[in-house]
Structure formats: structure tokens, C-alpha cells
XYZ file of N, CA and C in Angstrom:
345
model
N 0.838 -1.183 0.000
C 0.000 0.000 0.000
C 0.876 1.238 0.000
N 0.523 2.231 -0.821
C 1.302 3.454 -0.932
C 0.966 4.455 0.161
N 1.593 5.614 0.049
C 1.338 6.682 1.000
C -0.019 7.305 0.735
N -0.667 7.756 1.799
C -1.952 8.422 1.690
C -1.708 9.895 1.406
N -2.246 10.411 0.317
C -2.086 11.814 -0.040
C -3.323 12.578 0.392
N -3.137 13.575 1.252
C -4.237 14.405 1.726
C -4.057 15.837 1.231
N -5.156 16.469 0.851
C -5.134 17.865 0.430
C -5.444 18.750 1.625
N -5.083 20.034 1.512
C -5.430 21.004 2.550
C -6.054 22.208 1.858
N -7.307 22.570 2.220
C -7.989 23.668 1.536
C -7.544 25.061 1.978
N -6.724 25.163 3.032
C -6.322 26.476 3.543
C -7.498 27.164 4.214
N -7.330 28.404 4.580
C -8.411 29.171 5.181
C -8.221 29.396 6.673
N -9.030 30.313 7.218
C -8.901 30.677 8.626
C -9.868 29.927 9.532
N -10.898 29.307 8.957
C -11.826 28.481 9.742
C -11.975 27.151 9.024
N -11.524 26.085 9.657
C -11.474 24.772 9.028
C -12.504 23.828 9.630
N -12.961 22.881 8.826
C -13.850 21.809 9.276
C -13.138 20.493 9.003
N -13.025 19.647 10.041
C -12.254 18.405 9.970
C -13.083 17.223 10.454
N -12.618 16.026 10.128
C -13.233 14.788 10.615
C -13.118 14.747 12.136
N -14.217 14.472 12.819
C -14.214 14.429 14.285
C -13.421 13.247 14.821
N -13.287 12.189 14.038
C -12.600 10.984 14.512
C -11.077 11.099 14.418
N -10.558 11.620 13.284
C -9.101 11.623 13.080
C -8.503 13.005 12.818
N -9.327 14.046 12.773
C -8.892 15.444 12.573
C -8.357 15.761 11.180
N -8.627 14.928 10.188
C -8.235 15.236 8.814
C -9.070 16.417 8.319
N -8.416 17.448 7.793
C -9.112 18.639 7.306
C -9.914 18.286 6.057
N -11.193 18.715 6.044
C -12.091 18.395 4.935
C -12.455 19.618 4.087
N -12.632 20.774 4.712
C -13.044 21.971 3.975
C -12.820 23.202 4.838
N -13.206 24.358 4.322
C -13.106 25.583 5.112
C -14.367 26.431 4.976
N -14.450 27.455 5.764
C -15.638 28.324 5.841
C -15.981 28.970 4.496
N -14.977 29.243 3.674
C -15.217 29.883 2.374
C -16.098 29.039 1.460
N -16.105 27.720 1.661
C -16.891 26.815 0.824
C -18.273 26.499 1.397
N -18.601 27.087 2.534
C -19.891 26.842 3.177
C -21.014 27.543 2.415
N -22.040 26.782 2.049
C -23.196 27.323 1.330
C -24.346 27.574 2.304
N -24.619 26.613 3.199
C -25.750 26.736 4.116
C -25.547 25.884 5.367
N -26.070 26.379 6.484
C -26.050 25.622 7.742
C -27.450 25.134 8.096
N -28.385 25.235 7.172
C -29.791 24.923 7.440
C -30.231 23.578 6.888
N -29.455 22.552 7.162
C -29.786 21.210 6.707
C -29.855 20.274 7.900
N -30.496 19.125 7.698
C -30.610 18.120 8.746
C -30.148 16.778 8.193
N -29.290 16.102 8.952
C -28.808 14.774 8.582
C -29.321 13.749 9.571
N -28.819 12.533 9.491
C -29.275 11.458 10.380
C -28.841 11.676 11.824
N -27.819 12.505 12.049
C -27.348 12.778 13.411
C -27.776 14.156 13.915
N -28.594 14.863 13.127
C -29.036 16.204 13.514
C -28.610 17.251 12.494
N -28.170 18.386 12.975
C -27.802 19.513 12.126
C -26.704 19.122 11.124
N -26.786 19.712 9.920
C -25.811 19.425 8.863
C -25.554 20.678 8.043
N -24.361 20.743 7.430
C -23.941 21.897 6.634
C -23.755 21.483 5.174
N -24.103 22.384 4.244
C -23.909 22.159 2.810
C -22.674 22.933 2.355
N -21.740 22.234 1.694
C -20.502 22.840 1.192
C -20.390 22.668 -0.310
N -19.790 23.664 -0.990
C -19.589 23.551 -2.433
C -18.300 22.816 -2.791
N -17.359 22.708 -1.825
C -16.131 21.952 -2.086
C -15.657 21.310 -0.787
N -15.341 20.007 -0.869
C -14.809 19.252 0.260
C -13.713 18.344 -0.295
N -12.599 18.228 0.432
C -11.478 17.383 -0.001
C -11.295 16.224 0.979
N -10.442 15.304 0.632
C -10.069 14.171 1.491
C -11.252 13.264 1.835
N -12.057 12.983 0.807
C -13.220 12.110 0.958
C -13.096 10.887 0.064
N -13.740 9.810 0.471
C -13.998 8.681 -0.413
C -15.514 8.562 -0.517
N -15.991 8.158 -1.690
C -17.431 8.133 -1.939
C -17.926 6.720 -2.201
N -19.147 6.476 -1.760
C -19.789 5.184 -2.016
C -20.344 5.176 -3.437
N -20.945 4.064 -3.808
C -21.680 3.981 -5.069
C -22.911 4.892 -4.972
N -23.443 5.288 -6.123
C -24.665 6.101 -6.150
C -25.848 5.263 -5.696
N -26.771 5.912 -4.983
C -28.028 5.250 -4.653
C -29.123 6.306 -4.491
N -30.342 5.855 -4.660
C -31.499 6.749 -4.568
C -31.930 6.842 -3.109
N -32.251 8.078 -2.679
C -32.673 8.283 -1.299
C -33.823 9.290 -1.276
N -34.874 8.933 -0.566
C -35.998 9.846 -0.376
C -35.694 10.715 0.838
N -35.735 12.032 0.650
C -35.431 12.971 1.729
C -36.615 13.913 1.922
N -36.531 14.771 2.908
C -37.616 15.727 3.178
C -37.922 16.605 1.970
N -36.899 16.891 1.154
C -37.067 17.778 0.000
C -37.291 17.027 -1.308
N -37.524 15.729 -1.230
C -37.792 14.949 -2.436
C -36.765 13.850 -2.650
N -36.880 13.203 -3.804
C -36.008 12.083 -4.155
C -34.702 12.610 -4.759
N -33.584 12.035 -4.311
C -32.262 12.423 -4.789
C -31.420 11.182 -5.072
N -30.454 11.337 -5.977
C -29.412 10.337 -6.180
C -28.212 10.880 -5.404
N -27.700 10.099 -4.455
C -26.626 10.563 -3.573
C -25.522 9.520 -3.467
N -24.406 9.941 -2.912
C -23.295 9.060 -2.544
C -22.951 9.374 -1.098
N -22.834 8.366 -0.258
C -22.344 8.602 1.095
C -20.867 8.954 0.995
N -20.393 9.876 1.852
C -18.994 10.278 1.834
C -18.358 9.972 3.182
N -17.117 9.512 3.125
C -16.360 9.149 4.313
C -14.996 9.814 4.273
N -14.400 9.977 5.429
C -13.062 10.531 5.552
C -12.069 9.612 4.839
N -11.211 10.193 4.045
C -10.225 9.432 3.286
C -9.222 8.716 4.201
N -8.919 9.301 5.353
C -7.915 8.725 6.250
C -8.478 7.607 7.129
N -9.575 7.877 7.857
C -10.085 6.887 8.826
C -11.320 6.128 8.343
N -11.881 6.541 7.195
C -13.051 5.888 6.591
C -14.354 6.078 7.377
N -14.361 6.998 8.346
C -15.581 7.295 9.097
C -16.551 8.074 8.210
N -17.817 7.662 8.158
C -18.812 8.372 7.357
C -19.046 9.755 7.955
N -19.032 10.786 7.099
C -19.211 12.168 7.572
C -20.400 12.870 6.924
N -21.018 12.258 5.907
C -22.161 12.888 5.252
C -22.480 12.246 3.918
N -22.922 13.078 2.963
C -23.243 12.578 1.624
C -23.072 13.673 0.587
N -23.014 13.264 -0.681
C -22.921 14.198 -1.807
C -24.142 14.031 -2.693
N -24.708 15.140 -3.119
C -25.847 15.113 -4.035
C -25.346 14.950 -5.460
N -25.735 13.865 -6.108
C -25.410 13.648 -7.515
C -26.498 14.250 -8.414
N -27.764 13.994 -8.042
C -28.867 14.441 -8.894
C -30.115 14.640 -8.039
N -30.826 15.727 -8.297
C -32.092 16.010 -7.607
C -33.232 15.841 -8.602
N -34.236 15.068 -8.228
C -35.385 14.827 -9.108
C -36.294 16.056 -9.193
N -36.308 16.856 -8.139
C -37.149 18.059 -8.088
C -36.347 19.244 -8.617
N -36.884 19.924 -9.604
C -36.201 21.043 -10.261
C -35.682 22.083 -9.263
N -36.464 22.442 -8.282
C -36.076 23.460 -7.303
C -34.960 23.040 -6.364
N -34.580 21.775 -6.395
C -33.520 21.265 -5.529
C -32.195 21.032 -6.275
N -32.170 21.358 -7.546
C -30.988 21.083 -8.376
C -29.751 21.884 -7.971
N -29.911 22.964 -7.207
C -28.758 23.741 -6.745
C -27.839 22.912 -5.850
N -28.336 21.806 -5.306
C -27.550 20.931 -4.422
C -26.612 20.001 -5.191
N -26.866 19.794 -6.463
C -26.097 18.827 -7.244
C -24.605 19.148 -7.220
N -23.803 18.127 -6.915
C -22.362 18.295 -6.850
C -21.856 18.846 -5.526
N -22.762 19.168 -4.636
C -22.382 19.712 -3.333
C -22.428 18.614 -2.272
N -21.758 18.879 -1.147
C -21.588 17.873 -0.096
C -22.214 18.343 1.208
N -22.946 17.446 1.842
C -23.470 17.660 3.196
C -22.497 17.020 4.178
N -22.059 17.790 5.190
C -21.280 17.249 6.301
C -22.130 17.376 7.554
N -22.297 16.272 8.272
C -23.118 16.273 9.479
C -22.326 16.859 10.643
N -22.923 17.822 11.328
C -22.243 18.583 12.374
C -21.676 17.701 13.482
N -22.352 16.636 13.859
C -21.864 15.742 14.911
C -20.648 14.923 14.478
N -20.381 14.876 13.173
C -19.298 14.048 12.650
C -18.072 14.851 12.241
N -18.138 16.195 12.415
C -17.014 17.069 12.083
C -16.724 18.006 13.254
N -15.539 18.590 13.250
C -15.157 19.604 14.238
C -14.645 20.825 13.480
N -14.792 21.992 14.088
C -14.241 23.196 13.452
C -13.070 23.697 14.281
N -12.140 24.353 13.584
C -10.944 24.871 14.232
C -10.469 26.109 13.491
N -9.552 26.824 14.120
C -8.982 28.009 13.520
C -7.798 27.606 12.645
N -7.773 28.112 11.434
C -6.667 27.838 10.522
C -5.628 28.943 10.611
N -4.852 29.086 9.573
C -3.798 30.096 9.516
C -4.202 31.174 8.541
N -4.111 32.422 8.963
C -4.451 33.536 8.100
C -3.371 33.690 7.046
N -3.796 33.812 5.787
C -2.840 33.967 4.688
C -2.369 35.412 4.613
N -1.107 35.588 4.275
C -0.524 36.936 4.205
C -0.527 37.432 2.794
């Protein structure tokens, strides 16, 4: 097995895996904090790194039927949320390609300010 390559998104406010602290995204990529996941509150991000994705599957949600992929931390394989592949409802298509991270499965921290 080779070395694990992890990306770092930079930024002053970071969101990481709660289990292993691998950085997943930053505040600049946050779209909304008004989502609900299986563990409670969840955040929608336009870009997340250091993830592995499951196969696509159909899931019925409060906002309609979606094709999604569960997403897990690339380092520890802990599930942290899901990615929207396709929304069946026209008004929900803005979610496509974006990632939900469940608040109970991530931690936030202060990053380094860029000069």
C-alpha cells in the first residue's frame, strides 16, 4: 500500500473529521447551515477534499427524491455525510455536486491567516 495523499484547503476556519482530525473543507466553501442529517444539524458545502465516496443510490429525503453518494473521511473511513449527484425536483438542483457534512461528525478549528 502506498502513502496516503491528503489535500489542505487552507483558510482561517477549518472543518475536519471528528474521529481523526483530517481537514475536509473551510468556511469559504460553506453554502448553508440549514440542513438536517441522520445525526441532527448538517452543513452544505460547495467543495470538500479528502473524501472517499460510495456507489450512487437513490434516497428519499424531506425535499424529495435524490441520487446521492455517502462520503467518508479518506484517512479513517468514518462516514461524515453525503454528496448530491442528482435532484429529481427542479427546485432542488442547486444541491447537485455539493456535499453535506453532518455537524456531529465534524469539528471546526482556527486555521492560519494567509498573508
